[in-house]
Amino acid sequence: MTTELRVLDPLEWDRWYGVLELAFGGVAESPEERRLWRDLTEFDRSLGAWDGELCVGTAGSFSFRLTVPGGASVPAAGVTMVSVAGTHRRRGILTSMMRRQLDDLRASGEFLAVLTASEPGIYGRFGYGIASYSMRAVIDTNRVRLAVPEGTDGVVLRQADPLESSAACEAVYARLVSARPGMIARGPGWERLPLLDPEGERGGASPRLCVLAERDGEVVGFAHYAVKPDWSPTGADGSVHVHGLMGLDPAAEAALWRFLWSVDLTASVRMANGRPVDDGWQYLVDDVRRCAPTLRDALHARLVEVGPALEARTYQAPVDVVLEVEDAFCPWNEGRWRLTGDAKGATCVRTSDPADLSLSVRELGAAYLGGVPLASLAAAGRVRELREGALVEASVAFGSPVAPWLPHGF
C-alpha cells in the first residue's frame, strides 16, 4: 500500500502518539505526561504517515524562540516526536517526513530548525550538526569541597513548593534566556515542564523539591531537585538529583550548590539534566576528578535558509568570508555566500567571488551557536580552507564567549 503523509488531525492524536511510545520502547507514559505533550502539540506543525488506517510514522515541530550569539531571540522550529514504526522501516518514511518538514519550514519563512536526537547518527544526513553539548556529573560531596565566591553568605535560601514557586522560577529563567545561545524562551504551557514528576520515573527518589535563593526579598535563583535515600555499611549514602538550577549571579548559584552539597544523609550530587559545559561550579571545587564530569550531544541545528540564518546572529570579531556551501538535501542553500559581519550585525548574500572556506550545511549548523569551532571541524577534515587565514578569521568570529546550552529537552 502507498503511505500517505498528512497533517495531524487532533482526533488522531492518541493513535499517533501511541506509535511514538512504541518506537521509544513501548512503555506508556503517565497520564500527566500525555496531557502535557498533547496540550503542547502544535497540530498544524505535526505530520503522520499512514498506511491505510494504520499510523506508521510521526514527526512534529514546536514554534520556538531561540537565543543565538549576540543575544537575539530568533524563530526556530523545535523538531520533535519523530518515529517510524518498526514494521515500516527502510521504506523512505523518515526521509519523506524530513523532506516535507523542511519544505514547510522554508515556505513559512523559518530559517532554523533544531532538535535533540535519541540516536545522534540519524540526522546528519538531513543536514543537522551537533551545535551544543551538555555536561553531567556525579560529585562525591563527602570528599569534594566547594569554595564559594564573595557575597554567597548574603543569599537567603527558602524551601518552597514547586508549584507555588513556579512563577518566580520562570521569571528567573526568562531573565537568563538571552544570556546563552541555545536557550529557548518558554511560551505558555512550557512552565509545566519543570514540574513534570511522574512517580514511575523517580527511581526511588523523593517527589520534586524546590529551594529558592533570595536577596533583599527578591528571588535571584532556584534549584529543582530530589533526594534518593540510601545506606552503606558505613552510614548514610543518599544522593541529591539536580533537575534544574539557575541563578542571576555567581553568588546566587554558589549558594544553591552549597545547599545541595550539604543535604542531610547524602553523599553525592547527581546532575539529572545536562549542565553547560562551562558551568561555574567546576571552578569552585577542589577536586574535579571526583566529580566525574561527562559530555554528550545536546542541541542539533539545521540551517533551513543559509543567508537569513547567518544574518540573524552577530559575530564576536569582524569577518568577511566567502563560504562554499554543500547541501544535497536542501539544494537551495548550495553555492557561494559572502558573510560580512561583526558584533553589531551581519549580511550574507549570494556571490560569484572565489570561495575562502568550503563546508557542508551540517558544519554550519554545528558552528552556528558558537560552541563548536570551525577550526576544530577543519582539523577533522570537515571544513576546507581555500584562502590562507580565512579559517582563523571565521572560527574566531563564529565563537561565543559562553557555551551554548539547552536547559531542557522537547
mmCIF file of C-alpha atoms in Angstrom:
data_model
loop_
_atom_site.group_PDB
_atom_site.id
_atom_site.type_symbol
_atom_site.label_atom_id
_atom_site.label_comp_id
_atom_site.label_asym_id
_atom_site.label_seq_id
_atom_site.Cartn_x
_atom_site.Cartn_y
_atom_site.Cartn_z
ATOM 1 C CA MET A 1 0.000 0.000 0.000
ATOM 2 C CA THR A 2 1.068 3.609 -0.580
ATOM 3 C CA THR A 3 1.980 5.544 2.545
ATOM 4 C CA GLU A 4 0.138 8.838 2.881
ATOM 5 C CA LEU A 5 1.734 11.787 4.668
ATOM 6 C CA ARG A 6 -0.693 14.300 6.152
ATOM 7 C CA VAL A 7 -1.048 16.986 8.815
ATOM 8 C CA LEU A 8 -2.190 15.578 12.150
ATOM 9 C CA ASP A 9 -5.887 15.696 12.987
ATOM 10 C CA PRO A 10 -6.421 16.318 16.739
ATOM 11 C CA LEU A 11 -8.825 13.367 16.790
ATOM 12 C CA GLU A 12 -5.957 11.100 15.689
ATOM 13 C CA TRP A 13 -3.512 12.233 18.372
ATOM 14 C CA ASP A 14 -3.840 9.176 20.649
ATOM 15 C CA ARG A 15 -3.094 6.743 17.829
ATOM 16 C CA TRP A 16 -0.292 8.970 16.527
ATOM 17 C CA TYR A 17 1.301 9.337 19.958
ATOM 18 C CA GLY A 18 0.939 5.617 20.600
ATOM 19 C CA VAL A 19 3.190 4.954 17.593
ATOM 20 C CA LEU A 20 5.769 7.277 19.137
ATOM 21 C CA GLU A 21 5.582 5.497 22.520
ATOM 22 C CA LEU A 22 6.028 2.105 20.845
ATOM 23 C CA ALA A 23 9.064 3.346 18.939
ATOM 24 C CA PHE A 24 10.615 4.504 22.233
ATOM 25 C CA GLY A 25 10.282 1.156 23.957
ATOM 26 C CA GLY A 26 6.568 0.578 24.246
ATOM 27 C CA VAL A 27 6.218 1.859 27.806
ATOM 28 C CA ALA A 28 3.115 4.007 28.104
ATOM 29 C CA GLU A 29 3.732 7.412 29.637
ATOM 30 C CA SER A 30 1.869 8.569 32.708
ATOM 31 C CA PRO A 31 -1.424 10.428 32.223
ATOM 32 C CA GLU A 32 0.363 13.552 33.472
ATOM 33 C CA GLU A 33 2.989 13.315 30.723
ATOM 34 C CA ARG A 34 0.466 12.551 27.995
ATOM 35 C CA ARG A 35 -1.689 15.535 28.990
ATOM 36 C CA LEU A 36 1.294 17.853 28.862
ATOM 37 C CA TRP A 37 2.542 16.718 25.466
ATOM 38 C CA ARG A 38 -0.936 16.707 23.963
ATOM 39 C CA ASP A 39 -1.501 20.254 25.194
ATOM 40 C CA LEU A 40 1.843 21.351 23.743
ATOM 41 C CA THR A 41 1.413 19.596 20.389
ATOM 42 C CA GLU A 42 1.054 22.085 17.533
ATOM 43 C CA PHE A 43 -1.208 20.097 15.264
ATOM 44 C CA ASP A 44 -0.679 22.207 12.142
ATOM 45 C CA ARG A 45 3.081 21.552 12.508
ATOM 46 C CA SER A 46 2.712 17.794 13.107
ATOM 47 C CA LEU A 47 2.792 15.071 10.461
ATOM 48 C CA GLY A 48 1.585 11.498 10.429
ATOM 49 C CA ALA A 49 2.498 8.793 7.938
ATOM 50 C CA TRP A 50 -0.440 6.467 7.329
ATOM 51 C CA ASP A 51 -0.643 3.040 5.741
ATOM 52 C CA GLY A 52 -4.392 2.865 5.229
ATOM 53 C CA GLU A 53 -5.910 3.337 8.684
ATOM 54 C CA LEU A 54 -2.612 2.468 10.383
ATOM 55 C CA CYS A 55 -0.318 5.256 11.615
ATOM 56 C CA VAL A 56 3.275 4.214 10.870
ATOM 57 C CA GLY A 57 5.266 7.434 11.314
ATOM 58 C CA THR A 58 5.256 10.640 13.349
ATOM 59 C CA ALA A 59 7.039 13.972 13.226
ATOM 60 C CA GLY A 60 6.301 17.421 14.604
ATOM 61 C CA SER A 61 7.839 20.734 15.493
ATOM 62 C CA PHE A 62 7.326 23.447 18.080
ATOM 63 C CA SER A 63 7.403 27.145 17.191
ATOM 64 C CA PHE A 64 10.202 28.292 19.484
ATOM 65 C CA ARG A 65 12.212 31.462 20.012
ATOM 66 C CA LEU A 66 15.883 30.539 20.375
ATOM 67 C CA THR A 67 18.792 32.674 21.577
ATOM 68 C CA VAL A 68 21.679 32.991 19.120
ATOM 69 C CA PRO A 69 25.135 34.562 19.587
ATOM 70 C CA GLY A 70 24.665 38.250 20.268
ATOM 71 C CA GLY A 71 21.591 37.681 22.420
ATOM 72 C CA ALA A 72 18.889 37.942 19.778
ATOM 73 C CA SER A 73 15.875 35.654 20.032
ATOM 74 C CA VAL A 74 15.060 34.163 16.626
ATOM 75 C CA PRO A 75 12.293 31.859 15.389
ATOM 76 C CA ALA A 76 13.339 28.218 15.396
ATOM 77 C CA ALA A 77 11.447 25.023 14.666
ATOM 78 C CA GLY A 78 11.944 22.573 17.532
ATOM 79 C CA VAL A 79 11.740 19.250 15.689
ATOM 80 C CA THR A 80 10.228 16.613 17.936
ATOM 81 C CA MET A 81 8.241 13.368 18.275
ATOM 82 C CA VAL A 82 9.948 11.728 15.285
ATOM 83 C CA SER A 83 9.418 7.989 14.875
ATOM 84 C CA VAL A 84 8.811 5.255 12.312
ATOM 85 C CA ALA A 85 7.050 2.002 13.141
ATOM 86 C CA GLY A 86 9.396 -0.977 13.237
ATOM 87 C CA THR A 87 7.207 -2.750 10.693
ATOM 88 C CA HIS A 88 7.742 0.025 8.147
ATOM 89 C CA ARG A 89 11.470 0.727 8.293
ATOM 90 C CA ARG A 90 13.613 1.214 5.188
ATOM 91 C CA ARG A 91 10.720 2.450 3.094
ATOM 92 C CA GLY A 92 11.781 6.098 2.987
ATOM 93 C CA ILE A 93 9.183 7.251 5.524
ATOM 94 C CA LEU A 94 11.643 9.191 7.699
ATOM 95 C CA THR A 95 13.190 10.840 4.656
ATOM 96 C CA SER A 96 9.756 11.835 3.350
ATOM 97 C CA MET A 97 8.812 13.388 6.703
ATOM 98 C CA MET A 98 12.121 15.304 6.930
ATOM 99 C CA ARG A 99 11.666 16.450 3.309
ATOM 100 C CA ARG A 100 8.105 17.677 3.929
ATOM 101 C CA GLN A 101 9.051 19.323 7.206
ATOM 102 C CA LEU A 102 11.962 21.333 5.806
ATOM 103 C CA ASP A 103 9.944 22.351 2.747
ATOM 104 C CA ASP A 104 7.127 23.553 5.010
ATOM 105 C CA LEU A 105 9.525 25.491 7.229
ATOM 106 C CA ARG A 106 11.077 27.197 4.239
ATOM 107 C CA ALA A 107 7.662 28.093 2.843
ATOM 108 C CA SER A 108 6.687 29.664 6.171
ATOM 109 C CA GLY A 109 9.890 31.722 6.362
ATOM 110 C CA GLU A 110 11.526 29.809 9.225
ATOM 111 C CA PHE A 111 15.270 29.650 8.619
ATOM 112 C CA LEU A 112 16.432 27.472 11.527
ATOM 113 C CA ALA A 113 15.494 24.015 12.815
ATOM 114 C CA VAL A 114 16.817 22.361 15.973
ATOM 115 C CA LEU A 115 16.320 19.002 17.659
ATOM 116 C CA THR A 116 17.591 16.607 20.279
ATOM 117 C CA ALA A 117 18.392 13.148 18.985
ATOM 118 C CA SER A 118 17.612 9.797 20.557
ATOM 119 C CA GLU A 119 20.306 8.425 18.230
ATOM 120 C CA PRO A 120 22.825 11.061 17.103
ATOM 121 C CA GLY A 121 23.732 9.204 13.919
ATOM 122 C CA ILE A 122 20.305 9.679 12.338
ATOM 123 C CA TYR A 123 20.084 13.359 11.490
ATOM 124 C CA GLY A 124 23.415 14.283 9.942
ATOM 125 C CA ARG A 125 22.255 13.092 6.548
ATOM 126 C CA PHE A 126 19.454 15.642 6.719
ATOM 127 C CA GLY A 127 21.902 18.485 7.369
ATOM 128 C CA TYR A 128 21.786 18.691 11.168
ATOM 129 C CA GLY A 129 25.052 19.298 13.027
ATOM 130 C CA ILE A 130 25.692 18.964 16.754
ATOM 131 C CA ALA A 131 25.692 22.598 17.897
ATOM 132 C CA SER A 132 25.850 22.197 21.675
ATOM 133 C CA TYR A 133 26.886 19.696 24.299
ATOM 134 C CA SER A 134 25.748 19.177 27.853
ATOM 135 C CA MET A 135 27.641 18.040 30.919
ATOM 136 C CA ARG A 136 26.588 15.654 33.629
ATOM 137 C CA ALA A 137 28.464 14.864 36.812
ATOM 138 C CA VAL A 138 28.298 12.691 39.909
ATOM 139 C CA ILE A 139 30.013 14.623 42.687
ATOM 140 C CA ASP A 140 31.378 12.921 45.795
ATOM 141 C CA THR A 141 30.268 15.563 48.275
ATOM 142 C CA ASN A 142 31.970 13.791 51.185
ATOM 143 C CA ARG A 143 35.362 14.447 49.609
ATOM 144 C CA VAL A 144 34.920 17.402 47.253
ATOM 145 C CA ARG A 145 34.939 20.848 48.829
ATOM 146 C CA LEU A 146 33.260 23.922 47.386
ATOM 147 C CA ALA A 147 34.918 27.361 47.656
ATOM 148 C CA VAL A 148 32.144 29.924 47.228
ATOM 149 C CA PRO A 149 32.627 33.475 45.907
ATOM 150 C CA GLU A 150 32.197 36.698 47.847
ATOM 151 C CA GLY A 151 28.571 37.573 48.506
ATOM 152 C CA THR A 152 27.343 33.988 48.826
ATOM 153 C CA ASP A 153 26.602 34.383 52.540
ATOM 154 C CA GLY A 154 24.283 37.274 51.708
ATOM 155 C CA VAL A 155 21.939 34.983 49.772
ATOM 156 C CA VAL A 156 18.968 33.686 51.756
ATOM 157 C CA LEU A 157 17.602 30.244 50.896
ATOM 158 C CA ARG A 158 13.997 29.217 51.334
ATOM 159 C CA GLN A 159 12.340 25.849 50.806
ATOM 160 C CA ALA A 160 9.293 26.281 48.568
ATOM 161 C CA ASP A 161 6.523 24.260 46.999
ATOM 162 C CA PRO A 162 7.481 23.664 43.327
ATOM 163 C CA LEU A 163 4.026 24.543 42.031
ATOM 164 C CA GLU A 164 3.541 27.625 44.190
ATOM 165 C CA SER A 165 7.014 28.922 43.318
ATOM 166 C CA SER A 166 6.718 28.206 39.591
ATOM 167 C CA ALA A 167 6.085 31.819 38.583
ATOM 168 C CA ALA A 168 9.139 33.045 40.497
ATOM 169 C CA CYS A 169 11.329 30.339 38.931
ATOM 170 C CA GLU A 170 10.026 31.116 35.461
ATOM 171 C CA ALA A 171 10.851 34.798 35.985
ATOM 172 C CA VAL A 172 14.476 33.857 36.750
ATOM 173 C CA TYR A 173 14.571 31.614 33.686
ATOM 174 C CA ALA A 174 13.155 34.388 31.479
ATOM 175 C CA ARG A 175 15.835 36.831 32.643
ATOM 176 C CA LEU A 176 18.580 34.368 31.704
ATOM 177 C CA VAL A 177 17.298 33.281 28.278
ATOM 178 C CA SER A 178 19.236 35.952 26.374
ATOM 179 C CA ALA A 179 22.467 35.193 28.237
ATOM 180 C CA ARG A 180 23.328 31.972 26.396
ATOM 181 C CA PRO A 181 22.944 30.780 22.815
ATOM 182 C CA GLY A 182 20.754 27.709 22.575
ATOM 183 C CA MET A 183 18.316 28.700 25.296
ATOM 184 C CA ILE A 184 14.626 28.561 24.442
ATOM 185 C CA ALA A 185 12.084 31.134 25.576
ATOM 186 C CA ARG A 186 9.322 29.215 27.331
ATOM 187 C CA GLY A 187 5.912 30.127 25.974
ATOM 188 C CA PRO A 188 2.540 29.406 27.590
ATOM 189 C CA GLY A 189 2.280 25.841 28.826
ATOM 190 C CA TRP A 190 6.013 25.191 28.926
ATOM 191 C CA GLU A 191 6.198 26.287 32.570
ATOM 192 C CA ARG A 192 4.603 22.892 33.328
ATOM 193 C CA LEU A 193 7.641 21.005 32.022
ATOM 194 C CA PRO A 194 9.930 21.564 35.071
ATOM 195 C CA LEU A 195 7.069 20.408 37.302
ATOM 196 C CA LEU A 196 6.574 17.130 35.436
ATOM 197 C CA ASP A 197 7.332 14.479 38.054
ATOM 198 C CA PRO A 198 5.725 11.089 37.313
ATOM 199 C CA GLU A 199 6.147 8.740 40.248
ATOM 200 C CA GLY A 200 7.170 5.883 37.968
ATOM 201 C CA GLU A 201 10.243 7.808 36.776
ATOM 202 C CA ARG A 202 11.606 8.808 40.190
ATOM 203 C CA GLY A 203 13.702 5.669 40.592
ATOM 204 C CA GLY A 204 13.215 5.596 44.330
ATOM 205 C CA ALA A 205 13.861 9.303 44.806
ATOM 206 C CA SER A 206 11.569 11.773 46.546
ATOM 207 C CA PRO A 207 8.979 13.902 44.779
ATOM 208 C CA ARG A 208 10.367 17.043 43.130
ATOM 209 C CA LEU A 209 11.602 19.629 45.651
ATOM 210 C CA CYS A 210 12.416 23.300 45.255
ATOM 211 C CA VAL A 211 14.624 25.786 47.063
ATOM 212 C CA LEU A 212 14.644 29.498 46.244
ATOM 213 C CA ALA A 213 17.584 31.862 46.539
ATOM 214 C CA GLU A 214 16.630 35.385 47.623
ATOM 215 C CA ARG A 215 18.375 38.700 48.170
ATOM 216 C CA ASP A 216 16.587 41.706 49.675
ATOM 217 C CA GLY A 217 13.302 39.861 49.237
ATOM 218 C CA GLU A 218 13.813 39.218 45.513
ATOM 219 C CA VAL A 219 14.124 35.719 44.073
ATOM 220 C CA VAL A 220 17.527 35.545 42.386
ATOM 221 C CA GLY A 221 17.770 31.808 41.784
ATOM 222 C CA PHE A 222 16.223 28.403 42.275
ATOM 223 C CA ALA A 223 17.005 24.710 42.316
ATOM 224 C CA HIS A 224 14.678 21.844 41.484
ATOM 225 C CA TYR A 225 15.931 18.590 42.941
ATOM 226 C CA ALA A 226 15.010 15.251 44.531
ATOM 227 C CA VAL A 227 16.644 13.170 47.244
ATOM 228 C CA LYS A 228 17.201 9.430 46.962
ATOM 229 C CA PRO A 229 17.892 7.856 50.370
ATOM 230 C CA ASP A 230 20.410 5.034 50.596
ATOM 231 C CA TRP A 231 22.648 3.403 53.157
ATOM 232 C CA SER A 232 26.003 1.636 53.067
ATOM 233 C CA PRO A 233 27.800 -0.333 55.793
ATOM 234 C CA THR A 234 29.500 2.919 56.832
ATOM 235 C CA GLY A 235 26.332 5.021 57.070
ATOM 236 C CA ALA A 236 24.137 7.317 55.005
ATOM 237 C CA ASP A 237 24.850 7.157 51.279
ATOM 238 C CA GLY A 238 21.932 9.052 49.722
ATOM 239 C CA SER A 239 22.128 11.206 46.625
ATOM 240 C CA VAL A 240 20.751 14.572 45.534
ATOM 241 C CA HIS A 241 19.404 14.562 41.965
ATOM 242 C CA VAL A 242 19.532 18.041 40.437
ATOM 243 C CA HIS A 243 16.819 18.611 37.826
ATOM 244 C CA GLY A 244 17.401 22.322 37.332
ATOM 245 C CA LEU A 245 19.438 25.133 38.869
ATOM 246 C CA MET A 246 19.712 28.773 37.832
ATOM 247 C CA GLY A 247 20.989 31.917 39.482
ATOM 248 C CA LEU A 248 21.084 35.513 38.335
ATOM 249 C CA ASP A 249 24.652 35.938 39.558
ATOM 250 C CA PRO A 250 27.589 33.778 40.726
ATOM 251 C CA ALA A 251 26.783 34.191 44.420
ATOM 252 C CA ALA A 252 23.191 33.014 43.955
ATOM 253 C CA GLU A 253 24.292 29.941 42.008
ATOM 254 C CA ALA A 254 27.023 29.139 44.543
ATOM 255 C CA ALA A 255 24.575 29.400 47.445
ATOM 256 C CA LEU A 256 22.299 26.876 45.737
ATOM 257 C CA TRP A 257 25.142 24.457 45.009
ATOM 258 C CA ARG A 258 26.371 24.764 48.599
ATOM 259 C CA PHE A 259 22.897 23.900 49.845
ATOM 260 C CA LEU A 260 22.690 20.816 47.626
ATOM 261 C CA TRP A 261 26.183 19.769 48.751
ATOM 262 C CA SER A 262 25.016 19.744 52.362
ATOM 263 C CA VAL A 263 21.639 17.958 52.229
ATOM 264 C CA ASP A 264 21.477 15.642 55.244
ATOM 265 C CA LEU A 265 22.121 11.903 54.827
ATOM 266 C CA THR A 266 23.530 12.269 51.301
ATOM 267 C CA ALA A 267 26.989 11.598 49.909
ATOM 268 C CA SER A 268 26.689 12.733 46.301
ATOM 269 C CA VAL A 269 25.128 15.265 43.972
ATOM 270 C CA ARG A 270 23.994 13.888 40.613
ATOM 271 C CA MET A 271 23.073 16.142 37.715
ATOM 272 C CA ALA A 272 19.947 14.537 36.304
ATOM 273 C CA ASN A 273 19.770 17.057 33.447
ATOM 274 C CA GLY A 274 22.656 18.365 31.390
ATOM 275 C CA ARG A 275 24.502 21.474 32.509
ATOM 276 C CA PRO A 276 26.500 23.978 30.401
ATOM 277 C CA VAL A 277 29.963 22.684 29.557
ATOM 278 C CA ASP A 278 31.433 25.870 31.090
ATOM 279 C CA ASP A 279 29.253 25.692 34.237
ATOM 280 C CA GLY A 280 30.713 27.743 37.081
ATOM 281 C CA TRP A 281 30.679 25.042 39.784
ATOM 282 C CA GLN A 282 33.632 23.325 38.051
ATOM 283 C CA TYR A 283 35.840 26.215 39.088
ATOM 284 C CA LEU A 284 34.688 26.202 42.701
ATOM 285 C CA VAL A 285 35.544 22.572 43.520
ATOM 286 C CA ASP A 286 38.886 21.420 44.895
ATOM 287 C CA ASP A 287 38.929 18.054 43.072
ATOM 288 C CA VAL A 288 37.172 17.956 39.696
ATOM 289 C CA ARG A 289 38.192 14.325 39.123
ATOM 290 C CA ARG A 290 35.897 13.210 41.920
ATOM 291 C CA CYS A 291 33.057 14.994 40.141
ATOM 292 C CA ALA A 292 33.260 12.577 37.168
ATOM 293 C CA PRO A 293 32.108 15.057 34.504
ATOM 294 C CA THR A 294 30.875 13.557 31.222
ATOM 295 C CA LEU A 295 29.729 15.127 27.949
ATOM 296 C CA ARG A 296 27.004 14.221 25.498
ATOM 297 C CA ASP A 297 25.446 15.868 22.490
ATOM 298 C CA ALA A 298 22.536 18.191 23.178
ATOM 299 C CA LEU A 299 21.122 20.519 20.512
ATOM 300 C CA HIS A 300 21.439 19.644 16.809
ATOM 301 C CA ALA A 301 20.969 22.608 14.456
ATOM 302 C CA ARG A 302 19.997 22.824 10.795
ATOM 303 C CA LEU A 303 20.118 25.998 8.701
ATOM 304 C CA VAL A 304 16.959 25.856 6.593
ATOM 305 C CA GLU A 305 17.931 29.080 4.810
ATOM 306 C CA VAL A 306 21.668 29.840 4.985
ATOM 307 C CA GLY A 307 21.509 33.566 4.239
ATOM 308 C CA PRO A 308 18.834 34.625 6.750
ATOM 309 C CA ALA A 309 20.210 32.290 9.420
ATOM 310 C CA LEU A 310 23.730 33.689 9.242
ATOM 311 C CA GLU A 311 22.350 37.235 9.204
ATOM 312 C CA ALA A 312 20.259 36.610 12.336
ATOM 313 C CA ARG A 313 23.229 36.282 14.689
ATOM 314 C CA THR A 314 26.200 38.537 15.376
ATOM 315 C CA TYR A 315 29.922 37.747 15.314
ATOM 316 C CA GLN A 316 32.391 38.317 18.108
ATOM 317 C CA ALA A 317 35.085 39.561 15.716
ATOM 318 C CA PRO A 318 34.851 41.211 12.280
ATOM 319 C CA VAL A 319 34.516 38.682 9.486
ATOM 320 C CA ASP A 320 34.386 38.914 5.706
ATOM 321 C CA VAL A 321 34.479 35.451 4.188
ATOM 322 C CA VAL A 322 33.061 33.612 1.191
ATOM 323 C CA LEU A 323 31.591 30.222 2.073
ATOM 324 C CA GLU A 324 31.175 27.442 -0.475
ATOM 325 C CA VAL A 325 28.214 25.524 0.958
ATOM 326 C CA GLU A 326 27.205 21.966 0.095
ATOM 327 C CA ASP A 327 23.611 20.944 0.850
ATOM 328 C CA ALA A 328 22.307 17.981 -1.113
ATOM 329 C CA PHE A 329 19.077 17.705 0.911
ATOM 330 C CA CYS A 330 18.130 21.386 0.593
ATOM 331 C CA PRO A 331 19.801 22.385 -2.689
ATOM 332 C CA TRP A 332 18.553 25.971 -2.485
ATOM 333 C CA ASN A 333 21.378 26.536 0.016
ATOM 334 C CA GLU A 334 24.142 25.275 -2.271
ATOM 335 C CA GLY A 335 26.695 27.670 -3.700
ATOM 336 C CA ARG A 336 28.779 30.607 -2.533
ATOM 337 C CA TRP A 337 27.724 33.024 0.176
ATOM 338 C CA ARG A 338 29.600 36.141 1.285
ATOM 339 C CA LEU A 339 29.251 36.628 5.022
ATOM 340 C CA THR A 340 30.210 40.058 6.341
ATOM 341 C CA GLY A 341 29.602 40.840 9.976
ATOM 342 C CA ASP A 342 30.745 41.910 13.421
ATOM 343 C CA ALA A 343 29.292 42.412 16.887
ATOM 344 C CA LYS A 344 26.667 44.837 15.539
ATOM 345 C CA GLY A 345 25.168 42.723 12.770
ATOM 346 C CA ALA A 346 25.781 40.829 9.558
ATOM 347 C CA THR A 347 24.841 40.384 5.916
ATOM 348 C CA CYS A 348 25.013 37.127 3.984
ATOM 349 C CA VAL A 349 24.338 37.229 0.249
ATOM 350 C CA ARG A 350 24.950 35.163 -2.855
ATOM 351 C CA THR A 351 28.254 35.856 -4.619
ATOM 352 C CA SER A 352 30.356 34.676 -7.545
ATOM 353 C CA ASP A 353 33.601 35.628 -5.791
ATOM 354 C CA PRO A 354 36.186 32.897 -5.130
ATOM 355 C CA ALA A 355 35.448 30.811 -2.034
ATOM 356 C CA ASP A 356 37.541 31.173 1.137
ATOM 357 C CA LEU A 357 36.129 28.137 3.000
ATOM 358 C CA SER A 358 34.329 25.026 1.810
ATOM 359 C CA LEU A 359 31.947 23.151 4.083
ATOM 360 C CA SER A 360 28.556 21.495 4.204
ATOM 361 C CA VAL A 361 25.427 22.890 5.816
ATOM 362 C CA ARG A 362 25.938 20.301 8.567
ATOM 363 C CA GLU A 363 29.153 22.032 9.655
ATOM 364 C CA LEU A 364 27.453 25.423 9.505
ATOM 365 C CA GLY A 365 24.787 24.048 11.837
ATOM 366 C CA ALA A 366 27.416 22.721 14.230
ATOM 367 C CA ALA A 367 29.208 26.090 14.361
ATOM 368 C CA TYR A 368 26.071 28.233 14.350
ATOM 369 C CA LEU A 369 25.635 28.694 18.116
ATOM 370 C CA GLY A 370 29.306 29.367 18.771
ATOM 371 C CA GLY A 371 30.099 26.225 20.721
ATOM 372 C CA VAL A 372 31.896 24.187 18.051
ATOM 373 C CA PRO A 373 34.879 25.989 16.461
ATOM 374 C CA LEU A 374 35.183 25.881 12.697
ATOM 375 C CA ALA A 375 38.884 25.242 13.301
ATOM 376 C CA SER A 376 38.027 22.020 15.144
ATOM 377 C CA LEU A 377 35.812 20.915 12.276
ATOM 378 C CA ALA A 378 38.661 21.715 9.888
ATOM 379 C CA ALA A 379 41.006 19.570 11.989
ATOM 380 C CA ALA A 380 38.566 16.711 11.405
ATOM 381 C CA GLY A 381 38.587 17.358 7.659
ATOM 382 C CA ARG A 382 35.029 18.705 7.672
ATOM 383 C CA VAL A 383 35.960 22.286 6.636
ATOM 384 C CA ARG A 384 38.495 23.139 3.914
ATOM 385 C CA GLU A 385 40.428 26.396 3.925
ATOM 386 C CA LEU A 386 40.789 27.807 0.392
ATOM 387 C CA ARG A 387 42.276 31.189 1.340
ATOM 388 C CA GLU A 388 45.102 31.331 3.846
ATOM 389 C CA GLY A 389 43.957 32.976 7.082
ATOM 390 C CA ALA A 390 40.241 32.601 6.371
ATOM 391 C CA LEU A 391 39.805 29.699 8.782
ATOM 392 C CA VAL A 392 41.166 31.549 11.811
ATOM 393 C CA GLU A 393 39.175 34.670 10.940
ATOM 394 C CA ALA A 394 35.912 32.784 10.603
ATOM 395 C CA SER A 395 36.490 30.436 13.527
ATOM 396 C CA VAL A 396 37.101 33.311 15.945
ATOM 397 C CA ALA A 397 34.141 35.287 14.581
ATOM 398 C CA PHE A 398 31.683 32.383 14.876
ATOM 399 C CA GLY A 399 32.620 31.748 18.522
ATOM 400 C CA SER A 400 30.690 32.686 21.648
ATOM 401 C CA PRO A 401 32.090 33.959 24.980
ATOM 402 C CA VAL A 402 29.777 31.489 26.771
ATOM 403 C CA ALA A 403 28.964 27.941 25.744
ATOM 404 C CA PRO A 404 25.566 27.301 24.165
ATOM 405 C CA TRP A 405 23.182 25.389 26.392
ATOM 406 C CA LEU A 406 19.810 23.719 26.076
ATOM 407 C CA PRO A 407 18.364 23.618 29.621
ATOM 408 C CA HIS A 408 15.671 21.039 28.860
ATOM 409 C CA GLY A 409 14.546 18.711 26.155
ATOM 410 C CA PHE A 410 11.477 18.870 23.981
#
